[in-house]
Amino acid sequence: MISKKLEGALNHQINEEVFSAYLYLSMSAYFLSLNLDGFAAWMKAQAKEEMSHAMKFFHFLNEMEGRVSLLAVKEPEKAWKSPLAAFTAAHRHEQHISGRINDLYRLALAESCYPMQIMLQWFIKEQVEEEATAAGIVRQLVQIKDSTQGLWMLNRELGARQADGRP
Ligand code: FEO
């Protein structure tokens, strides 16, 4: 069994992860509008990964005999002023998600819910990777600056990402 407080917090996190998928799919559409198909493919793969995060929370809540209750997903932004602005927003979003995961962990500690603590350890590790990956691409875009050739090279590199892989 899981407490109502933890059940509510996990339902909220399912919503955060589904929104992450929605946000990255919106970024994918933005990159398609710029003809940057590699960037778009990377964001689409990221959206798929976010849905798998949502499903991890979904299954955990069920296994703990909690009740999954889906909340409304807010509308994501649709355009950014540059690829750098989009990836900067993605990086900031991952920092926000790390904060949410840390809040959940603190709650699981306060409620002495050991299974949830163990489950969240995977996410804590995952967030280190998520933030580092986004920060790495931001750094590359800063270096590229206004170079069209650099942008196309990165586009090709990001397009090589597999659905569950990293660049
Ligand atoms: Fe589900 Fe990118 O954190």
CSV table of N, CA and C and ligand atoms in Angstrom, one decimal:
chain,number,residue,atom,x,y,z
A,1,MET,N,0.8,-1.2,0.0
A,1,MET,CA,0.0,0.0,0.0
A,1,MET,C,0.9,1.3,0.0
A,2,ILE,N,0.3,2.3,-0.5
A,2,ILE,CA,1.0,3.6,-0.5
A,2,ILE,C,0.1,4.7,0.1
A,3,SER,N,0.7,5.6,0.8
A,3,SER,CA,-0.1,6.7,1.4
A,3,SER,C,-0.8,7.6,0.3
A,4,LYS,N,-1.9,8.2,0.7
A,4,LYS,CA,-2.6,9.1,-0.2
A,4,LYS,C,-1.6,10.3,-0.6
A,5,LYS,N,-0.8,10.7,0.3
A,5,LYS,CA,0.1,11.8,0.0
A,5,LYS,C,1.1,11.4,-1.1
A,6,LEU,N,1.7,10.2,-1.0
A,6,LEU,CA,2.6,9.7,-2.0
A,6,LEU,C,1.9,9.4,-3.3
A,7,GLU,N,0.7,8.9,-3.2
A,7,GLU,CA,-0.1,8.6,-4.4
A,7,GLU,C,-0.3,9.9,-5.2
A,8,GLY,N,-0.7,11.0,-4.5
A,8,GLY,CA,-0.9,12.3,-5.2
A,8,GLY,C,0.4,12.8,-5.8
A,9,ALA,N,1.5,12.7,-5.1
A,9,ALA,CA,2.7,13.1,-5.6
A,9,ALA,C,3.2,12.4,-6.9
A,10,LEU,N,2.9,11.0,-6.9
A,10,LEU,CA,3.3,10.2,-8.0
A,10,LEU,C,2.4,10.5,-9.2
A,11,ASN,N,1.1,10.7,-8.9
A,11,ASN,CA,0.3,11.1,-10.1
A,11,ASN,C,0.7,12.4,-10.7
A,12,HIS,N,1.2,13.3,-9.8
A,12,HIS,CA,1.6,14.6,-10.3
A,12,HIS,C,2.9,14.4,-11.2
A,13,GLN,N,3.7,13.5,-10.8
A,13,GLN,CA,5.0,13.2,-11.5
A,13,GLN,C,4.7,12.6,-12.9
A,14,ILE,N,3.7,11.7,-12.9
A,14,ILE,CA,3.3,11.1,-14.2
A,14,ILE,C,2.9,12.3,-15.2
A,15,ASN,N,2.2,13.3,-14.6
A,15,ASN,CA,1.8,14.4,-15.4
A,15,ASN,C,3.1,15.2,-15.9
A,16,GLU,N,4.0,15.4,-15.0
A,16,GLU,CA,5.3,16.1,-15.4
A,16,GLU,C,6.0,15.4,-16.5
A,17,GLU,N,6.1,14.1,-16.4
A,17,GLU,CA,6.8,13.3,-17.4
A,17,GLU,C,6.0,13.3,-18.8
A,18,VAL,N,4.7,13.2,-18.7
A,18,VAL,CA,3.9,13.3,-20.0
A,18,VAL,C,4.1,14.7,-20.6
A,19,PHE,N,4.1,15.7,-19.7
A,19,PHE,CA,4.3,17.1,-20.2
A,19,PHE,C,5.7,17.2,-20.9
A,20,SER,N,6.7,16.6,-20.3
A,20,SER,CA,8.1,16.6,-20.8
A,20,SER,C,8.0,16.0,-22.3
A,21,ALA,N,7.3,14.9,-22.4
A,21,ALA,CA,7.2,14.3,-23.7
A,21,ALA,C,6.5,15.3,-24.7
A,22,TYR,N,5.5,15.9,-24.2
A,22,TYR,CA,4.7,16.9,-25.1
A,22,TYR,C,5.6,18.1,-25.5
A,23,LEU,N,6.4,18.6,-24.5
A,23,LEU,CA,7.3,19.7,-24.8
A,23,LEU,C,8.4,19.3,-25.8
A,24,TYR,N,8.9,18.1,-25.7
A,24,TYR,CA,10.0,17.7,-26.6
A,24,TYR,C,9.4,17.4,-28.0
A,25,LEU,N,8.2,16.9,-28.0
A,25,LEU,CA,7.5,16.7,-29.3
A,25,LEU,C,7.3,18.1,-30.0
A,26,SER,N,6.9,19.1,-29.2
A,26,SER,CA,6.7,20.4,-29.7
A,26,SER,C,8.0,21.0,-30.2
A,27,MET,N,9.1,20.7,-29.5
A,27,MET,CA,10.4,21.1,-30.0
A,27,MET,C,10.8,20.4,-31.3
A,28,SER,N,10.4,19.1,-31.4
A,28,SER,CA,10.6,18.3,-32.6
A,28,SER,C,9.9,19.0,-33.8
A,29,ALA,N,8.7,19.4,-33.6
A,29,ALA,CA,7.9,20.1,-34.6
A,29,ALA,C,8.6,21.4,-35.0
A,30,TYR,N,9.1,22.1,-34.0
A,30,TYR,CA,9.8,23.4,-34.3
A,30,TYR,C,11.0,23.2,-35.2
A,31,PHE,N,11.8,22.1,-34.8
A,31,PHE,CA,13.0,21.8,-35.6
A,31,PHE,C,12.6,21.4,-37.0
A,32,LEU,N,11.5,20.6,-37.2
A,32,LEU,CA,11.1,20.3,-38.5
A,32,LEU,C,10.8,21.5,-39.3
A,33,SER,N,10.2,22.5,-38.7
A,33,SER,CA,9.8,23.8,-39.4
A,33,SER,C,11.1,24.5,-39.9
A,34,LEU,N,12.2,24.2,-39.2
A,34,LEU,CA,13.5,24.8,-39.7
A,34,LEU,C,14.3,23.9,-40.6
A,35,ASN,N,13.7,22.8,-41.0
A,35,ASN,CA,14.4,21.8,-41.9
A,35,ASN,C,15.6,21.2,-41.2
A,36,LEU,N,15.6,21.1,-39.9
A,36,LEU,CA,16.7,20.5,-39.1
A,36,LEU,C,16.2,19.1,-38.7
A,37,ASP,N,16.2,18.2,-39.6
A,37,ASP,CA,15.5,16.9,-39.3
A,37,ASP,C,16.3,16.1,-38.3
A,38,GLY,N,17.6,16.3,-38.2
A,38,GLY,CA,18.4,15.5,-37.1
A,38,GLY,C,18.0,16.0,-35.7
A,39,PHE,N,17.9,17.3,-35.6
A,39,PHE,CA,17.5,17.9,-34.3
A,39,PHE,C,16.1,17.4,-33.9
A,40,ALA,N,15.2,17.4,-35.0
A,40,ALA,CA,13.8,16.9,-34.8
A,40,ALA,C,13.8,15.5,-34.4
A,41,ALA,N,14.6,14.6,-35.0
A,41,ALA,CA,14.6,13.2,-34.7
A,41,ALA,C,15.1,13.0,-33.2
A,42,TRP,N,16.1,13.8,-32.8
A,42,TRP,CA,16.6,13.7,-31.4
A,42,TRP,C,15.5,14.0,-30.4
A,43,MET,N,14.8,15.1,-30.7
A,43,MET,CA,13.7,15.5,-29.8
A,43,MET,C,12.6,14.5,-29.8
A,44,LYS,N,12.3,13.9,-30.9
A,44,LYS,CA,11.2,12.9,-31.0
A,44,LYS,C,11.7,11.6,-30.1
A,45,ALA,N,12.9,11.3,-30.2
A,45,ALA,CA,13.4,10.1,-29.4
A,45,ALA,C,13.4,10.5,-27.9
A,46,GLN,N,13.7,11.8,-27.6
A,46,GLN,CA,13.6,12.2,-26.2
A,46,GLN,C,12.1,12.2,-25.7
A,47,ALA,N,11.2,12.6,-26.6
A,47,ALA,CA,9.8,12.5,-26.2
A,47,ALA,C,9.4,11.1,-25.8
A,48,LYS,N,9.9,10.1,-26.6
A,48,LYS,CA,9.6,8.7,-26.4
A,48,LYS,C,10.1,8.3,-25.1
A,49,GLU,N,11.3,8.7,-24.8
A,49,GLU,CA,12.0,8.4,-23.5
A,49,GLU,C,11.2,8.9,-22.3
A,50,GLU,N,10.6,10.1,-22.5
A,50,GLU,CA,9.8,10.7,-21.4
A,50,GLU,C,8.6,9.9,-21.2
A,51,MET,N,8.0,9.4,-22.2
A,51,MET,CA,6.8,8.6,-22.0
A,51,MET,C,7.1,7.3,-21.3
A,52,SER,N,8.3,6.8,-21.5
A,52,SER,CA,8.8,5.6,-20.8
A,52,SER,C,9.0,5.9,-19.3
A,53,HIS,N,9.4,7.2,-19.0
A,53,HIS,CA,9.5,7.6,-17.6
A,53,HIS,C,8.1,7.6,-17.0
A,54,ALA,N,7.2,8.2,-17.7
A,54,ALA,CA,5.8,8.3,-17.2
A,54,ALA,C,5.3,6.9,-16.9
A,55,MET,N,5.6,6.0,-17.7
A,55,MET,CA,5.1,4.6,-17.5
A,55,MET,C,5.8,3.9,-16.4
A,56,LYS,N,7.0,4.3,-16.1
A,56,LYS,CA,7.7,3.7,-14.9
A,56,LYS,C,6.9,4.1,-13.6
A,57,PHE,N,6.5,5.4,-13.6
A,57,PHE,CA,5.8,5.8,-12.4
A,57,PHE,C,4.4,5.2,-12.4
A,58,PHE,N,3.8,5.1,-13.6
A,58,PHE,CA,2.4,4.5,-13.7
A,58,PHE,C,2.4,3.1,-13.1
A,59,HIS,N,3.4,2.3,-13.6
A,59,HIS,CA,3.5,0.9,-13.1
A,59,HIS,C,3.8,0.8,-11.7
A,60,PHE,N,4.7,1.6,-11.2
A,60,PHE,CA,5.1,1.6,-9.8
A,60,PHE,C,3.9,1.9,-8.9
A,61,LEU,N,3.1,2.9,-9.3
A,61,LEU,CA,2.0,3.3,-8.5
A,61,LEU,C,0.9,2.1,-8.4
A,62,ASN,N,0.8,1.4,-9.6
A,62,ASN,CA,-0.2,0.3,-9.6
A,62,ASN,C,0.3,-0.8,-8.7
A,63,GLU,N,1.6,-1.1,-8.8
A,63,GLU,CA,2.2,-2.2,-8.1
A,63,GLU,C,2.1,-2.0,-6.6
A,64,MET,N,2.1,-0.7,-6.2
A,64,MET,CA,2.0,-0.3,-4.8
A,64,MET,C,0.5,-0.2,-4.4
A,65,GLU,N,-0.4,-0.7,-5.2
A,65,GLU,CA,-1.8,-0.6,-4.9
A,65,GLU,C,-2.3,0.8,-4.8
A,66,GLY,N,-1.7,1.7,-5.5
A,66,GLY,CA,-2.2,3.0,-5.5
A,66,GLY,C,-3.1,3.2,-6.7
A,67,ARG,N,-3.8,4.3,-6.9
A,67,ARG,CA,-4.7,4.5,-8.0
A,67,ARG,C,-4.1,5.6,-8.9
A,68,VAL,N,-3.8,5.2,-10.2
A,68,VAL,CA,-3.3,6.2,-11.1
A,68,VAL,C,-4.5,7.1,-11.5
A,69,SER,N,-4.3,8.4,-11.5
A,69,SER,CA,-5.3,9.3,-11.8
A,69,SER,C,-4.7,10.4,-12.7
A,70,LEU,N,-5.0,10.3,-14.0
A,70,LEU,CA,-4.3,11.2,-15.0
A,70,LEU,C,-4.9,12.6,-14.9
A,71,LEU,N,-3.9,13.6,-15.0
A,71,LEU,CA,-4.3,15.0,-14.9
A,71,LEU,C,-4.2,15.6,-16.3
A,72,ALA,N,-4.7,16.8,-16.4
A,72,ALA,CA,-4.7,17.5,-17.7
A,72,ALA,C,-3.2,17.9,-18.0
A,73,VAL,N,-2.9,17.8,-19.3
A,73,VAL,CA,-1.5,18.1,-19.7
A,73,VAL,C,-1.6,19.6,-20.3
A,74,LYS,N,-0.7,20.4,-19.8
A,74,LYS,CA,-0.7,21.8,-20.2
A,74,LYS,C,-0.1,21.9,-21.6
A,75,GLU,N,-0.5,23.0,-22.3
A,75,GLU,CA,0.0,23.2,-23.7
A,75,GLU,C,1.4,23.7,-23.6
A,76,PRO,N,2.3,23.0,-24.4
A,76,PRO,CA,3.7,23.4,-24.4
A,76,PRO,C,3.9,24.7,-25.3
A,77,GLU,N,5.1,25.3,-25.1
A,77,GLU,CA,5.5,26.4,-26.1
A,77,GLU,C,5.6,25.7,-27.5
A,78,LYS,N,5.5,26.6,-28.5
A,78,LYS,CA,5.5,26.0,-29.9
A,78,LYS,C,6.7,26.5,-30.7
A,79,ALA,N,7.3,27.6,-30.2
A,79,ALA,CA,8.4,28.2,-31.0
A,79,ALA,C,9.5,28.8,-30.1
A,80,TRP,N,10.7,28.8,-30.5
A,80,TRP,CA,11.8,29.4,-29.8
A,80,TRP,C,12.6,30.3,-30.7
A,81,LYS,N,13.4,31.1,-30.2
A,81,LYS,CA,14.0,32.1,-31.1
A,81,LYS,C,15.2,31.5,-31.9
A,82,SER,N,15.7,30.4,-31.4
A,82,SER,CA,16.8,29.7,-32.1
A,82,SER,C,17.0,28.3,-31.6
A,83,PRO,N,17.8,27.5,-32.3
A,83,PRO,CA,18.0,26.1,-31.8
A,83,PRO,C,18.7,26.2,-30.4
A,84,LEU,N,19.6,27.2,-30.2
A,84,LEU,CA,20.2,27.4,-28.9
A,84,LEU,C,19.2,27.7,-27.8
A,85,ALA,N,18.2,28.6,-28.1
A,85,ALA,CA,17.1,28.9,-27.2
A,85,ALA,C,16.3,27.7,-26.8
A,86,ALA,N,16.0,26.8,-27.8
A,86,ALA,CA,15.2,25.6,-27.6
A,86,ALA,C,16.0,24.7,-26.6
A,87,PHE,N,17.3,24.4,-26.9
A,87,PHE,CA,18.0,23.5,-26.1
A,87,PHE,C,18.3,24.1,-24.7
A,88,THR,N,18.4,25.4,-24.6
A,88,THR,CA,18.6,26.0,-23.3
A,88,THR,C,17.3,25.8,-22.5
A,89,ALA,N,16.2,25.9,-23.2
A,89,ALA,CA,14.9,25.7,-22.5
A,89,ALA,C,14.8,24.2,-22.1
A,90,ALA,N,15.3,23.3,-22.9
A,90,ALA,CA,15.2,21.9,-22.6
A,90,ALA,C,16.1,21.6,-21.4
A,91,HIS,N,17.3,22.2,-21.3
A,91,HIS,CA,18.2,22.0,-20.2
A,91,HIS,C,17.5,22.5,-18.9
A,92,ARG,N,16.9,23.7,-19.0
A,92,ARG,CA,16.3,24.3,-17.8
A,92,ARG,C,15.1,23.4,-17.3
A,93,HIS,N,14.4,22.8,-18.3
A,93,HIS,CA,13.3,21.9,-18.0
A,93,HIS,C,13.8,20.7,-17.3
A,94,GLU,N,15.0,20.1,-17.7
A,94,GLU,CA,15.6,19.0,-17.0
A,94,GLU,C,16.0,19.3,-15.6
A,95,GLN,N,16.5,20.5,-15.4
A,95,GLN,CA,16.8,21.0,-14.0
A,95,GLN,C,15.6,21.0,-13.2
A,96,HIS,N,14.5,21.5,-13.8
A,96,HIS,CA,13.2,21.5,-13.0
A,96,HIS,C,12.8,20.1,-12.7
A,97,ILE,N,12.9,19.2,-13.6
A,97,ILE,CA,12.5,17.8,-13.3
A,97,ILE,C,13.4,17.1,-12.3
A,98,SER,N,14.7,17.4,-12.3
A,98,SER,CA,15.6,16.9,-11.2
A,98,SER,C,15.1,17.4,-9.9
A,99,GLY,N,14.6,18.7,-9.8
A,99,GLY,CA,14.1,19.2,-8.6
A,99,GLY,C,12.9,18.5,-8.1
A,100,ARG,N,12.0,18.1,-9.0
A,100,ARG,CA,10.8,17.4,-8.7
A,100,ARG,C,11.1,16.0,-8.2
A,101,ILE,N,12.1,15.3,-8.8
A,101,ILE,CA,12.5,14.0,-8.4
A,101,ILE,C,13.1,14.1,-7.0
A,102,ASN,N,13.9,15.1,-6.7
A,102,ASN,CA,14.5,15.3,-5.4
A,102,ASN,C,13.4,15.5,-4.3
A,103,ASP,N,12.4,16.3,-4.7
A,103,ASP,CA,11.3,16.5,-3.8
A,103,ASP,C,10.6,15.2,-3.5
A,104,LEU,N,10.4,14.4,-4.5
A,104,LEU,CA,9.7,13.1,-4.3
A,104,LEU,C,10.5,12.2,-3.4
A,105,TYR,N,11.9,12.2,-3.6
A,105,TYR,CA,12.7,11.4,-2.7
A,105,TYR,C,12.6,11.9,-1.3
A,106,ARG,N,12.6,13.2,-1.0
A,106,ARG,CA,12.5,13.7,0.3
A,106,ARG,C,11.2,13.2,1.0
A,107,LEU,N,10.1,13.2,0.1
A,107,LEU,CA,8.8,12.8,0.6
A,107,LEU,C,8.8,11.3,1.0
A,108,ALA,N,9.5,10.5,0.1
A,108,ALA,CA,9.6,9.1,0.4
A,108,ALA,C,10.4,8.8,1.6
A,109,LEU,N,11.4,9.6,1.9
A,109,LEU,CA,12.1,9.5,3.1
A,109,LEU,C,11.3,9.8,4.3
A,110,ALA,N,10.6,10.9,4.2
A,110,ALA,CA,9.7,11.4,5.3
A,110,ALA,C,8.7,10.4,5.7
A,111,GLU,N,8.2,9.7,4.6
A,111,GLU,CA,7.1,8.7,4.9
A,111,GLU,C,7.6,7.3,5.1
A,112,SER,N,8.9,7.1,5.1
A,112,SER,CA,9.6,5.8,5.3
A,112,SER,C,9.1,4.8,4.2
A,113,CYS,N,8.9,5.3,3.0
A,113,CYS,CA,8.5,4.4,1.9
A,113,CYS,C,9.7,3.9,1.2
A,114,TYR,N,10.2,2.7,1.6
A,114,TYR,CA,11.5,2.2,1.1
A,114,TYR,C,11.4,1.8,-0.4
A,115,PRO,N,10.3,1.1,-0.8
A,115,PRO,CA,10.3,0.8,-2.2
A,115,PRO,C,10.3,2.1,-3.1
A,116,MET,N,9.7,3.1,-2.7
A,116,MET,CA,9.7,4.4,-3.5
A,116,MET,C,11.1,5.0,-3.5
A,117,GLN,N,11.8,4.9,-2.4
A,117,GLN,CA,13.2,5.4,-2.4
A,117,GLN,C,14.1,4.6,-3.4
A,118,ILE,N,13.9,3.3,-3.4
A,118,ILE,CA,14.7,2.5,-4.3
A,118,ILE,C,14.3,2.8,-5.8
A,119,MET,N,13.0,2.9,-6.1
A,119,MET,CA,12.6,3.2,-7.4
A,119,MET,C,13.1,4.6,-7.9
A,120,LEU,N,13.1,5.5,-7.0
A,120,LEU,CA,13.6,6.9,-7.3
A,120,LEU,C,15.1,7.0,-7.5
A,121,GLN,N,15.8,6.0,-7.0
A,121,GLN,CA,17.3,6.1,-7.2
A,121,GLN,C,17.6,6.0,-8.7
A,122,TRP,N,16.9,5.2,-9.4
A,122,TRP,CA,17.1,5.1,-10.9
A,122,TRP,C,16.9,6.5,-11.5
A,123,PHE,N,15.9,7.2,-11.1
A,123,PHE,CA,15.6,8.5,-11.7
A,123,PHE,C,16.6,9.5,-11.3
A,124,ILE,N,17.1,9.4,-10.1
A,124,ILE,CA,18.1,10.4,-9.6
A,124,ILE,C,19.4,10.3,-10.6
A,125,LYS,N,19.7,9.0,-10.9
A,125,LYS,CA,20.9,8.8,-11.7
A,125,LYS,C,20.6,9.2,-13.2
A,126,GLU,N,19.4,8.9,-13.6
A,126,GLU,CA,18.9,9.3,-14.9
A,126,GLU,C,19.0,10.8,-15.1
A,127,GLN,N,18.6,11.6,-14.1
A,127,GLN,CA,18.5,13.0,-14.2
A,127,GLN,C,19.9,13.6,-14.4
A,128,VAL,N,20.9,12.9,-13.8
A,128,VAL,CA,22.3,13.4,-14.0
A,128,VAL,C,22.6,13.4,-15.5
A,129,GLU,N,22.3,12.2,-16.1
A,129,GLU,CA,22.5,12.1,-17.5
A,129,GLU,C,21.7,13.1,-18.4
A,130,GLU,N,20.4,13.2,-18.0
A,130,GLU,CA,19.5,14.1,-18.8
A,130,GLU,C,20.1,15.5,-18.8
A,131,GLU,N,20.5,16.0,-17.6
A,131,GLU,CA,21.0,17.4,-17.5
A,131,GLU,C,22.3,17.5,-18.3
A,132,ALA,N,23.2,16.5,-18.1
A,132,ALA,CA,24.5,16.6,-18.8
A,132,ALA,C,24.4,16.5,-20.3
A,133,THR,N,23.5,15.7,-20.8
A,133,THR,CA,23.3,15.6,-22.3
A,133,THR,C,22.8,17.0,-22.8
A,134,ALA,N,21.8,17.5,-22.2
A,134,ALA,CA,21.2,18.8,-22.7
A,134,ALA,C,22.3,19.9,-22.6
A,135,ALA,N,23.0,19.9,-21.4
A,135,ALA,CA,24.0,21.0,-21.3
A,135,ALA,C,25.1,20.8,-22.3
A,136,GLY,N,25.5,19.6,-22.7
A,136,GLY,CA,26.5,19.3,-23.7
A,136,GLY,C,26.1,19.9,-25.1
A,137,ILE,N,24.8,19.7,-25.4
A,137,ILE,CA,24.3,20.2,-26.7
A,137,ILE,C,24.3,21.7,-26.7
A,138,VAL,N,23.9,22.3,-25.5
A,138,VAL,CA,23.9,23.8,-25.4
A,138,VAL,C,25.3,24.3,-25.6
A,139,ARG,N,26.3,23.6,-25.0
A,139,ARG,CA,27.7,24.1,-25.2
A,139,ARG,C,28.1,24.0,-26.7
A,140,GLN,N,27.7,23.0,-27.4
A,140,GLN,CA,28.1,22.8,-28.8
A,140,GLN,C,27.4,24.0,-29.6
A,141,LEU,N,26.1,24.3,-29.3
A,141,LEU,CA,25.4,25.3,-30.0
A,141,LEU,C,26.1,26.7,-29.8
A,142,VAL,N,26.5,26.9,-28.5
A,142,VAL,CA,27.2,28.2,-28.2
A,142,VAL,C,28.5,28.3,-29.1
A,143,GLN,N,29.2,27.2,-29.2
A,143,GLN,CA,30.5,27.2,-30.0
A,143,GLN,C,30.2,27.4,-31.4
A,144,ILE,N,29.1,26.8,-31.9
A,144,ILE,CA,28.8,26.9,-33.4
A,144,ILE,C,28.4,28.3,-33.7
A,145,LYS,N,27.8,29.0,-32.8
A,145,LYS,CA,27.3,30.4,-33.0
A,145,LYS,C,26.5,30.5,-34.3
A,146,ASP,N,27.0,31.3,-35.3
A,146,ASP,CA,26.2,31.5,-36.5
A,146,ASP,C,26.7,30.7,-37.6
A,147,SER,N,27.5,29.7,-37.4
A,147,SER,CA,28.0,28.9,-38.5
A,147,SER,C,27.0,27.9,-39.0
A,148,THR,N,26.5,28.1,-40.2
A,148,THR,CA,25.6,27.2,-40.9
A,148,THR,C,26.2,25.8,-41.0
A,149,GLN,N,27.4,25.7,-41.3
A,149,GLN,CA,28.1,24.4,-41.5
A,149,GLN,C,28.1,23.7,-40.2
A,150,GLY,N,28.4,24.4,-39.1
A,150,GLY,CA,28.5,23.8,-37.8
A,150,GLY,C,27.1,23.2,-37.4
A,151,LEU,N,26.1,24.0,-37.7
A,151,LEU,CA,24.7,23.6,-37.4
A,151,LEU,C,24.3,22.3,-38.1
A,152,TRP,N,24.7,22.3,-39.4
A,152,TRP,CA,24.4,21.1,-40.2
A,152,TRP,C,25.1,19.9,-39.8
A,153,MET,N,26.4,20.1,-39.3
A,153,MET,CA,27.2,18.9,-38.8
A,153,MET,C,26.5,18.4,-37.5
A,154,LEU,N,26.1,19.3,-36.6
A,154,LEU,CA,25.4,18.8,-35.4
A,154,LEU,C,24.1,18.2,-35.7
A,155,ASN,N,23.4,18.7,-36.7
A,155,ASN,CA,22.1,18.2,-37.2
A,155,ASN,C,22.3,16.7,-37.6
A,156,ARG,N,23.4,16.4,-38.3
A,156,ARG,CA,23.7,15.0,-38.7
A,156,ARG,C,24.0,14.2,-37.5
A,157,GLU,N,24.8,14.7,-36.6
A,157,GLU,CA,25.2,14.0,-35.4
A,157,GLU,C,24.0,13.6,-34.5
A,158,LEU,N,23.1,14.6,-34.3
A,158,LEU,CA,21.9,14.4,-33.5
A,158,LEU,C,20.9,13.4,-34.1
A,159,GLY,N,20.9,13.4,-35.5
A,159,GLY,CA,20.0,12.5,-36.2
A,159,GLY,C,20.4,11.1,-36.1
A,160,ALA,N,21.6,10.8,-35.7
A,160,ALA,CA,22.1,9.4,-35.5
A,160,ALA,C,21.6,8.8,-34.2
A,161,ARG,N,21.0,9.6,-33.4
A,161,ARG,CA,20.6,9.1,-32.1
A,161,ARG,C,19.5,8.0,-32.2
A,162,GLN,N,19.6,6.9,-31.5
A,162,GLN,CA,18.6,5.9,-31.5
A,162,GLN,C,17.6,6.3,-30.4
A,163,ALA,N,16.4,5.6,-30.5
A,163,ALA,CA,15.3,6.0,-29.6
A,163,ALA,C,15.7,6.0,-28.1
A,164,ASP,N,16.5,5.1,-27.7
A,164,ASP,CA,16.8,5.0,-26.3
A,164,ASP,C,18.3,5.4,-26.1
A,165,GLY,N,18.9,6.0,-27.0
A,165,GLY,CA,20.4,6.3,-26.9
A,165,GLY,C,20.6,7.7,-26.7
A,166,ARG,N,21.9,8.0,-26.5
A,166,ARG,CA,22.3,9.4,-26.3
A,166,ARG,C,23.3,9.8,-27.5
A,167,PRO,N,23.4,11.1,-27.8
A,167,PRO,CA,24.3,11.4,-28.9
A,167,PRO,C,25.7,11.1,-28.6
B,1,FEO,FE1,11.9,12.3,-17.5
B,1,FEO,FE2,14.0,14.1,-19.0
B,1,FEO,O1,13.2,13.5,-17.4
